Structure formats: structure tokens, C-alpha cells
Amino acid sequence: MFNDLSKYDVFNTYLLHDAEYAGELEMPALKPQQALPNKLVPFSKAMAKSFTDRNCWICFYEHDIKFMRLWRHPEKYLPKMLEFNGIISPDFSMYRNMPAILQYWSCFMGRAIAHRYQADGGIVIPNVRLSDERSHRYCLDGLPRNSTIAIGTHGCIKRVEDRLHTTMSVREAVRRLSPVRIVVYGSAPDDVFASAIERNIQIVEFKSLFSQTHKKGDFYGNR
């Protein structure tokens, strides 16, 4: 598919070695699995030299500036990430006021990294991030059906408009992917996850790092 860019691979094309593609825009596909994280740790914390716990999963529900280094130097971080139990695929930002091509690129970066991690033997739970109706064209292409998926709600359901779009994202993911469970980073209100609750899909909530540091309680719970 590509010419030999090994010396000048500014596009990180090696991440796509052996990848399969889905949809009109050829999004890298991920394989299904039924894993359930024991606990989630943001990428920036997991990669800190002082962090030694490997019995956990890496997630990317934090500002892009804290994990953009992974895209710039995947060869440096992917081997270390394989020491952990697994990852939720990177959640590069997809703001609704971004041009469509930038939204696609954000989705593509996360999917390319997730493919490489999975192909190298790691366990990946695909992150579902839809921005608006334009993103429906590609964001769910290549994601496994009847599997475990993840959705981040922290900071995404306080405003009415954001809450409506998150509800739409959940409904679209449930309709097209029929997941067996949804891992939620943040809270999972009944109105937002009504489409999943109606189909008896297991919802597992993990409190955000912000919530953990400001409130007492269990790290996560089942519904």
C-alpha cells in the first residue's frame, strides 16, 4: 500500500502494518474482545517515571496536549504501554466546530495507534467518540460488533447541547455495534444511556480522575 518510507515516515505508516480497513474512508479495523478493565489510569500518569503500577488499563480521557507525544513518538511509548493490562483506544479531540477533515484525522490517529497496540499483542477496548452527524460517516467503521466499547462522558454532559450529542452518540453506537457492555469514564445517567439500558447492555462506570480526587467512594461500579 505504501512506498518505502521507513527512513522518512512522518506519517507513522508503520502503525498500519497488516491493518484491515473498513468503510468508505478506510478506517483501520479493530478485533473484538470481551475484556473488562480492573481500573483506569490516564496516559500522562501511567507514563510518569514515578508510576510503577502495571496492574491497570491506560485511557486517554484528558487534554490532547498530555498524550500527543504518543503520536509523535509511538515507537517510544507503545512498548511501555504493552506492560499494562490493556488500553482504551486514544481519544483525540473531535470538536463539533472543527473542519471535518480534522475530525477525521483525530479519529484516524487514535485508530492507527490502537491497531498497532492490538497487533503487537495488547488488549484494546475501542473508544467511541462521535462529534456530530458528519462523524457518523466513519467513526464507527471498523469497530467490532458484540464486543466491549468505551465512552468518555467527563465534561461532555453538563451543557444541554453536549448532553444531547452524547446521548446521540450512545444511541448510534448501540444501534450499529450492539455492544455487550459499555465502559464509561465518568458518569452514566439513565437518560443519556437509555438506549443501552433498554437493551440490557452492561454499563460499567469508572469515576474520572477529577472525581476521585474531589469525592470519596468506590473507583467504579456495575449497573
CSV table of N, CA and C in Angstrom, one decimal, residues 77-165:
chain,number,residue,atom,x,y,z
A,77,TYR,N,6.7,4.9,23.1
A,77,TYR,CA,5.7,4.7,24.2
A,77,TYR,C,4.9,3.4,24.0
A,78,LEU,N,4.7,2.9,22.8
A,78,LEU,CA,4.0,1.6,22.7
A,78,LEU,C,4.6,0.4,23.4
A,79,PRO,N,5.9,0.2,23.4
A,79,PRO,CA,6.5,-0.9,24.1
A,79,PRO,C,6.2,-0.8,25.6
A,80,LYS,N,6.2,0.4,26.2
A,80,LYS,CA,6.0,0.6,27.6
A,80,LYS,C,4.5,0.3,27.9
A,81,MET,N,3.6,0.8,27.0
A,81,MET,CA,2.2,0.6,27.2
A,81,MET,C,1.8,-0.9,27.2
A,82,LEU,N,2.6,-1.7,26.5
A,82,LEU,CA,2.3,-3.2,26.4
A,82,LEU,C,2.5,-3.8,27.8
A,83,GLU,N,3.2,-3.1,28.7
A,83,GLU,CA,3.4,-3.7,30.0
A,83,GLU,C,2.1,-3.6,30.9
A,84,PHE,N,1.1,-2.9,30.4
A,84,PHE,CA,-0.1,-2.7,31.2
A,84,PHE,C,-1.1,-3.8,30.7
A,85,ASN,N,-2.2,-3.9,31.5
A,85,ASN,CA,-3.3,-4.9,31.2
A,85,ASN,C,-3.9,-4.6,29.8
A,86,GLY,N,-4.0,-3.4,29.4
A,86,GLY,CA,-4.6,-3.0,28.1
A,86,GLY,C,-4.8,-1.6,28.0
A,87,ILE,N,-5.5,-1.1,27.0
A,87,ILE,CA,-5.8,0.3,26.8
A,87,ILE,C,-7.2,0.5,26.3
A,88,ILE,N,-7.7,1.6,26.6
A,88,ILE,CA,-8.9,2.2,25.8
A,88,ILE,C,-8.3,3.0,24.7
A,89,SER,N,-8.7,2.8,23.5
A,89,SER,CA,-8.0,3.5,22.4
A,89,SER,C,-8.0,5.0,22.5
A,90,PRO,N,-7.0,5.7,22.0
A,90,PRO,CA,-6.8,7.1,22.3
A,90,PRO,C,-8.0,8.0,21.8
A,91,ASP,N,-8.3,9.0,22.6
A,91,ASP,CA,-9.5,9.8,22.5
A,91,ASP,C,-9.0,11.2,22.0
A,92,PHE,N,-8.4,11.3,20.8
A,92,PHE,CA,-8.1,12.6,20.3
A,92,PHE,C,-9.3,13.4,20.1
A,93,SER,N,-9.3,14.7,20.4
A,93,SER,CA,-10.4,15.6,20.4
A,93,SER,C,-11.1,15.7,19.0
A,94,MET,N,-12.4,15.7,19.0
A,94,MET,CA,-13.2,15.9,17.8
A,94,MET,C,-14.3,16.9,18.2
A,95,TYR,N,-14.0,18.2,18.1
A,95,TYR,CA,-14.9,19.3,18.5
A,95,TYR,C,-15.9,19.5,17.3
A,96,ARG,N,-17.1,19.8,17.6
A,96,ARG,CA,-18.1,19.9,16.5
A,96,ARG,C,-17.8,21.1,15.6
A,97,ASN,N,-17.1,22.1,16.1
A,97,ASN,CA,-16.8,23.2,15.2
A,97,ASN,C,-15.5,23.0,14.5
A,98,MET,N,-14.8,21.9,14.6
A,98,MET,CA,-13.6,21.6,13.8
A,98,MET,C,-14.0,21.2,12.4
A,99,PRO,N,-13.2,21.6,11.4
A,99,PRO,CA,-13.4,21.1,10.0
A,99,PRO,C,-13.5,19.6,10.0
A,100,ALA,N,-14.3,19.0,9.1
A,100,ALA,CA,-14.5,17.6,9.0
A,100,ALA,C,-13.2,16.8,8.9
A,101,ILE,N,-12.3,17.4,8.1
A,101,ILE,CA,-11.0,16.7,7.8
A,101,ILE,C,-10.2,16.5,9.1
A,102,LEU,N,-10.2,17.5,10.0
A,102,LEU,CA,-9.5,17.5,11.3
A,102,LEU,C,-10.2,16.5,12.2
A,103,GLN,N,-11.5,16.4,12.2
A,103,GLN,CA,-12.2,15.4,13.0
A,103,GLN,C,-11.8,14.0,12.5
A,104,TYR,N,-11.8,13.8,11.2
A,104,TYR,CA,-11.4,12.5,10.7
A,104,TYR,C,-10.0,12.2,11.1
A,105,TRP,N,-9.1,13.1,11.0
A,105,TRP,CA,-7.7,12.8,11.3
A,105,TRP,C,-7.5,12.5,12.8
A,106,SER,N,-8.3,13.1,13.7
A,106,SER,CA,-8.2,12.8,15.1
A,106,SER,C,-8.7,11.4,15.3
A,107,CYS,N,-9.8,11.0,14.7
A,107,CYS,CA,-10.3,9.6,14.8
A,107,CYS,C,-9.3,8.6,14.2
A,108,PHE,N,-8.7,9.0,13.1
A,108,PHE,CA,-7.7,8.1,12.4
A,108,PHE,C,-6.5,7.9,13.3
A,109,MET,N,-5.9,8.9,13.9
A,109,MET,CA,-4.8,8.8,14.8
A,109,MET,C,-5.0,7.8,15.9
A,110,GLY,N,-6.1,7.9,16.6
A,110,GLY,CA,-6.5,7.0,17.6
A,110,GLY,C,-6.6,5.6,17.2
A,111,ARG,N,-7.2,5.4,16.0
A,111,ARG,CA,-7.4,4.1,15.5
A,111,ARG,C,-6.1,3.4,15.0
A,112,ALA,N,-5.2,4.2,14.4
A,112,ALA,CA,-4.0,3.6,14.0
A,112,ALA,C,-3.1,3.2,15.1
A,113,ILE,N,-3.1,4.0,16.2
A,113,ILE,CA,-2.3,3.6,17.4
A,113,ILE,C,-3.0,2.3,18.0
A,114,ALA,N,-4.3,2.3,18.1
A,114,ALA,CA,-5.0,1.1,18.7
A,114,ALA,C,-4.7,-0.1,17.9
A,115,HIS,N,-4.7,0.0,16.5
A,115,HIS,CA,-4.4,-1.2,15.7
A,115,HIS,C,-3.0,-1.7,16.0
A,116,ARG,N,-2.0,-0.8,16.1
A,116,ARG,CA,-0.7,-1.3,16.3
A,116,ARG,C,-0.5,-1.9,17.6
A,117,TYR,N,-1.1,-1.4,18.7
A,117,TYR,CA,-1.1,-1.9,20.0
A,117,TYR,C,-1.7,-3.3,20.0
A,118,GLN,N,-2.9,-3.4,19.4
A,118,GLN,CA,-3.5,-4.7,19.3
A,118,GLN,C,-2.7,-5.8,18.5
A,119,ALA,N,-2.2,-5.3,17.4
A,119,ALA,CA,-1.4,-6.2,16.5
A,119,ALA,C,-0.2,-6.7,17.2
A,120,ASP,N,0.4,-5.9,18.1
A,120,ASP,CA,1.6,-6.3,18.9
A,120,ASP,C,1.3,-7.1,20.1
A,121,GLY,N,0.0,-7.5,20.3
A,121,GLY,CA,-0.3,-8.3,21.4
A,121,GLY,C,-1.1,-7.7,22.6
A,122,GLY,N,-1.4,-6.4,22.5
A,122,GLY,CA,-2.1,-5.7,23.5
A,122,GLY,C,-3.6,-5.9,23.4
A,123,ILE,N,-4.3,-5.7,24.5
A,123,ILE,CA,-5.8,-5.7,24.5
A,123,ILE,C,-6.3,-4.3,24.4
A,124,VAL,N,-7.2,-4.1,23.5
A,124,VAL,CA,-7.8,-2.8,23.2
A,124,VAL,C,-9.3,-2.8,23.3
A,125,ILE,N,-9.8,-1.9,24.1
A,125,ILE,CA,-11.2,-1.6,24.1
A,125,ILE,C,-11.4,-0.3,23.3
A,126,PRO,N,-12.2,-0.4,22.2
A,126,PRO,CA,-12.3,0.8,21.3
A,126,PRO,C,-13.1,1.9,22.0
A,127,ASN,N,-12.5,3.1,21.9
A,127,ASN,CA,-13.2,4.3,22.4
A,127,ASN,C,-14.2,4.8,21.3
A,128,VAL,N,-15.4,5.1,21.7
A,128,VAL,CA,-16.4,5.7,20.7
A,128,VAL,C,-16.5,7.2,21.0
A,129,ARG,N,-16.2,8.0,20.0
A,129,ARG,CA,-16.3,9.4,20.1
A,129,ARG,C,-16.9,9.9,18.8
A,130,LEU,N,-18.2,10.3,18.9
A,130,LEU,CA,-18.9,11.0,17.7
A,130,LEU,C,-19.0,12.4,18.0
A,131,SER,N,-18.8,13.3,17.0
A,131,SER,CA,-18.9,14.7,17.3
A,131,SER,C,-20.3,15.2,16.9
A,132,ASP,N,-20.6,15.0,15.6
A,132,ASP,CA,-22.0,15.4,15.1
A,132,ASP,C,-22.3,14.4,13.9
A,133,GLU,N,-23.3,14.7,13.2
A,133,GLU,CA,-23.8,13.8,12.2
A,133,GLU,C,-22.7,13.5,11.1
A,134,ARG,N,-21.8,14.4,10.9
A,134,ARG,CA,-20.8,14.2,9.9
A,134,ARG,C,-19.9,13.0,10.3
A,135,SER,N,-19.6,12.9,11.6
A,135,SER,CA,-18.7,11.8,12.0
A,135,SER,C,-19.3,10.4,11.9
A,136,HIS,N,-20.6,10.3,11.8
A,136,HIS,CA,-21.3,9.0,11.6
A,136,HIS,C,-20.8,8.3,10.4
A,137,ARG,N,-20.2,9.1,9.5
A,137,ARG,CA,-19.8,8.5,8.2
A,137,ARG,C,-18.6,7.6,8.4
A,138,TYR,N,-17.8,7.7,9.4
A,138,TYR,CA,-16.6,6.9,9.6
A,138,TYR,C,-16.3,6.5,11.0
A,139,CYS,N,-16.7,7.2,12.0
A,139,CYS,CA,-16.2,6.9,13.4
A,139,CYS,C,-16.5,5.5,13.9
A,140,LEU,N,-17.6,4.9,13.4
A,140,LEU,CA,-17.9,3.5,13.9
A,140,LEU,C,-17.4,2.5,12.9
A,141,ASP,N,-17.0,2.9,11.7
A,141,ASP,CA,-16.5,1.9,10.8
A,141,ASP,C,-15.3,1.2,11.3
A,142,GLY,N,-15.3,-0.2,11.2
A,142,GLY,CA,-14.1,-0.9,11.7
A,142,GLY,C,-14.1,-1.3,13.2
A,143,LEU,N,-15.1,-0.8,13.9
A,143,LEU,CA,-15.2,-1.2,15.3
A,143,LEU,C,-16.0,-2.5,15.4
A,144,PRO,N,-15.6,-3.3,16.3
A,144,PRO,CA,-16.2,-4.7,16.4
A,144,PRO,C,-17.6,-4.6,17.0
A,145,ARG,N,-18.5,-5.5,16.5
A,145,ARG,CA,-19.8,-5.7,17.0
A,145,ARG,C,-19.8,-6.7,18.1
A,146,ASN,N,-20.8,-6.7,19.0
A,146,ASN,CA,-21.0,-7.7,20.0
A,146,ASN,C,-19.7,-7.8,20.9
A,147,SER,N,-19.2,-6.6,21.2
A,147,SER,CA,-17.9,-6.6,21.9
A,147,SER,C,-18.0,-5.5,23.1
A,148,THR,N,-16.9,-5.2,23.7
A,148,THR,CA,-16.9,-4.2,24.7
A,148,THR,C,-16.4,-2.9,24.0
A,149,ILE,N,-17.1,-1.8,24.4
A,149,ILE,CA,-16.7,-0.5,23.9
A,149,ILE,C,-16.6,0.5,25.1
A,150,ALA,N,-16.0,1.6,24.8
A,150,ALA,CA,-15.9,2.6,25.9
A,150,ALA,C,-16.3,4.0,25.4
A,151,ILE,N,-16.9,4.7,26.3
A,151,ILE,CA,-17.3,6.1,26.1
A,151,ILE,C,-16.9,7.0,27.2
A,152,GLY,N,-16.3,8.1,27.0
A,152,GLY,CA,-16.0,9.1,28.0
A,152,GLY,C,-17.1,10.2,28.1
A,153,THR,N,-17.6,10.4,29.3
A,153,THR,CA,-18.6,11.4,29.5
A,153,THR,C,-18.1,12.6,30.4
A,154,HIS,N,-17.0,12.5,31.0
A,154,HIS,CA,-16.5,13.5,31.8
A,154,HIS,C,-16.4,14.8,31.0
A,155,GLY,N,-17.1,15.9,31.5
A,155,GLY,CA,-17.0,17.2,30.8
A,155,GLY,C,-17.9,17.2,29.5
A,156,CYS,N,-18.6,16.2,29.2
A,156,CYS,CA,-19.4,16.1,28.0
A,156,CYS,C,-20.9,16.1,28.2
A,157,ILE,N,-21.4,16.2,29.4
A,157,ILE,CA,-22.8,16.1,29.6
A,157,ILE,C,-23.4,17.2,30.5
A,158,LYS,N,-22.6,18.2,30.8
A,158,LYS,CA,-23.1,19.2,31.7
A,158,LYS,C,-24.0,20.2,30.9
A,159,ARG,N,-23.6,20.6,29.8
A,159,ARG,CA,-24.4,21.5,29.0
A,159,ARG,C,-25.4,20.8,28.2
A,160,VAL,N,-26.6,21.4,28.0
A,160,VAL,CA,-27.7,20.7,27.4
A,160,VAL,C,-27.3,20.2,26.0
A,161,GLU,N,-26.7,21.0,25.2
A,161,GLU,CA,-26.3,20.6,23.8
A,161,GLU,C,-25.3,19.5,23.8
A,162,ASP,N,-24.3,19.5,24.7
A,162,ASP,CA,-23.4,18.5,24.8
A,162,ASP,C,-24.0,17.2,25.2
A,163,ARG,N,-25.0,17.3,26.2
A,163,ARG,CA,-25.7,16.1,26.7
A,163,ARG,C,-26.5,15.4,25.5
A,164,LEU,N,-27.1,16.2,24.7
A,164,LEU,CA,-27.9,15.7,23.6
A,164,LEU,C,-27.0,15.0,22.6
A,165,HIS,N,-25.8,15.6,22.3
A,165,HIS,CA,-24.9,14.9,21.4
A,165,HIS,C,-24.3,13.6,22.0
